[in-house]
Amino acid sequence: MTTNAFSKATNWFSVIFRPLAILPVTISSLKATLKEADILVEWKVENELNISKYEVEKSADGINFSKAAIVPATNNGNQP
C-alpha cells in the first residue's frame, strides 16, 4: 500500500491456494487485513494431519512468490 489511490482498492490483494496434493487440513475461515504497511493474514483450521508448519508467501504479480513467514501448526488434529 502506498499513497497512490489505486493501492487502496478493495481488490488490491488475493489469497491463492495451489496445493501440490490434497491438503490434510480443513480451513474454516480466512481473513486478510491491512496492518500499517503490511497485510495481516489470519486463518482457522478444523483439523491438522501431519502438518508441522505453514509457509506464507507474498507476490506482487501473482506469478513470482517469496516466503513472507513460517507459522507453526497448532496441532489441533491427529498429529502426535
CSV table of C-alpha atoms in Angstrom, one decimal:
chain,number,residue,atom,x,y,z
A,1,MET,CA,0.0,0.0,0.0
A,2,THR,CA,1.2,3.5,-0.9
A,3,THR,CA,-0.2,7.0,-1.1
A,4,ASN,CA,-1.3,6.1,-4.6
A,5,ALA,CA,-5.1,6.0,-4.6
A,6,PHE,CA,-5.1,2.8,-6.7
A,7,SER,CA,-3.2,0.9,-4.0
A,8,LYS,CA,-6.1,1.3,-1.6
A,9,ALA,CA,-8.5,-0.6,-3.9
A,10,THR,CA,-10.5,-3.4,-2.2
A,11,ASN,CA,-9.2,-5.9,-4.7
A,12,TRP,CA,-5.5,-5.0,-4.0
A,13,PHE,CA,-4.5,-8.5,-2.8
A,14,SER,CA,-5.8,-12.0,-3.1
A,15,VAL,CA,-5.2,-15.3,-1.4
A,16,ILE,CA,-4.2,-18.1,-3.7
A,17,PHE,CA,-4.2,-21.8,-2.7
A,18,ARG,CA,-2.2,-24.0,-5.0
A,19,PRO,CA,-1.6,-27.3,-3.2
A,20,LEU,CA,0.6,-30.0,-4.8
A,21,ALA,CA,-1.7,-32.6,-3.3
A,22,ILE,CA,-4.9,-32.7,-1.3
A,23,LEU,CA,-4.4,-30.8,1.9
A,24,PRO,CA,-4.7,-32.8,5.2
A,25,VAL,CA,-6.4,-29.8,6.8
A,26,THR,CA,-9.8,-28.2,6.7
A,27,ILE,CA,-9.6,-24.4,6.5
A,28,SER,CA,-12.8,-23.0,8.1
A,29,SER,CA,-12.0,-19.3,7.9
A,30,LEU,CA,-9.5,-17.0,6.3
A,31,LYS,CA,-9.1,-13.2,6.8
A,32,ALA,CA,-6.6,-10.7,5.4
A,33,THR,CA,-6.5,-7.1,6.7
A,34,LEU,CA,-4.2,-4.2,6.3
A,35,LYS,CA,-2.0,-3.6,9.4
A,36,GLU,CA,0.2,-0.5,8.9
A,37,ALA,CA,2.3,-1.2,5.8
A,38,ASP,CA,1.8,-4.9,5.9
A,39,ILE,CA,-1.0,-7.4,5.4
A,40,LEU,CA,-2.1,-9.5,8.4
A,41,VAL,CA,-3.4,-12.9,7.4
A,42,GLU,CA,-5.3,-15.0,9.9
A,43,TRP,CA,-6.8,-18.4,9.4
A,44,LYS,CA,-8.6,-21.1,11.4
A,45,VAL,CA,-8.3,-24.8,10.7
A,46,GLU,CA,-10.5,-27.6,12.0
A,47,ASN,CA,-8.0,-30.4,11.8
A,48,GLU,CA,-4.4,-30.8,11.0
A,49,LEU,CA,-2.9,-34.1,10.0
A,50,ASN,CA,0.9,-34.4,9.7
A,51,ILE,CA,1.4,-30.7,9.4
A,52,SER,CA,4.3,-29.1,11.3
A,53,LYS,CA,4.1,-25.5,9.8
A,54,TYR,CA,2.5,-23.2,7.3
A,55,GLU,CA,4.7,-21.2,4.8
A,56,VAL,CA,3.1,-17.9,3.9
A,57,GLU,CA,4.3,-16.4,0.6
A,58,LYS,CA,3.8,-13.0,-1.0
A,59,SER,CA,3.8,-11.8,-4.6
A,60,ALA,CA,3.5,-8.5,-6.4
A,61,ASP,CA,2.4,-10.1,-9.6
A,62,GLY,CA,0.7,-13.4,-8.6
A,63,ILE,CA,3.3,-15.4,-10.5
A,64,ASN,CA,6.6,-14.9,-8.6
A,65,PHE,CA,6.4,-15.6,-4.9
A,66,SER,CA,8.7,-15.2,-2.0
A,67,LYS,CA,8.5,-16.5,1.6
A,68,ALA,CA,6.9,-13.9,4.0
A,69,ALA,CA,6.6,-16.0,7.1
A,70,ILE,CA,6.7,-19.5,8.6
A,71,VAL,CA,3.9,-20.2,11.1
A,72,PRO,CA,4.0,-23.4,13.3
A,73,ALA,CA,0.9,-25.6,13.2
A,74,THR,CA,-1.3,-25.7,16.3
A,75,ASN,CA,-1.5,-29.5,16.3
A,76,ASN,CA,-5.3,-29.5,16.8
A,77,GLY,CA,-5.9,-32.7,14.9
A,78,ASN,CA,-4.5,-36.2,14.8
A,79,GLN,CA,-0.8,-35.2,14.8
A,80,PRO,CA,1.1,-36.7,17.8
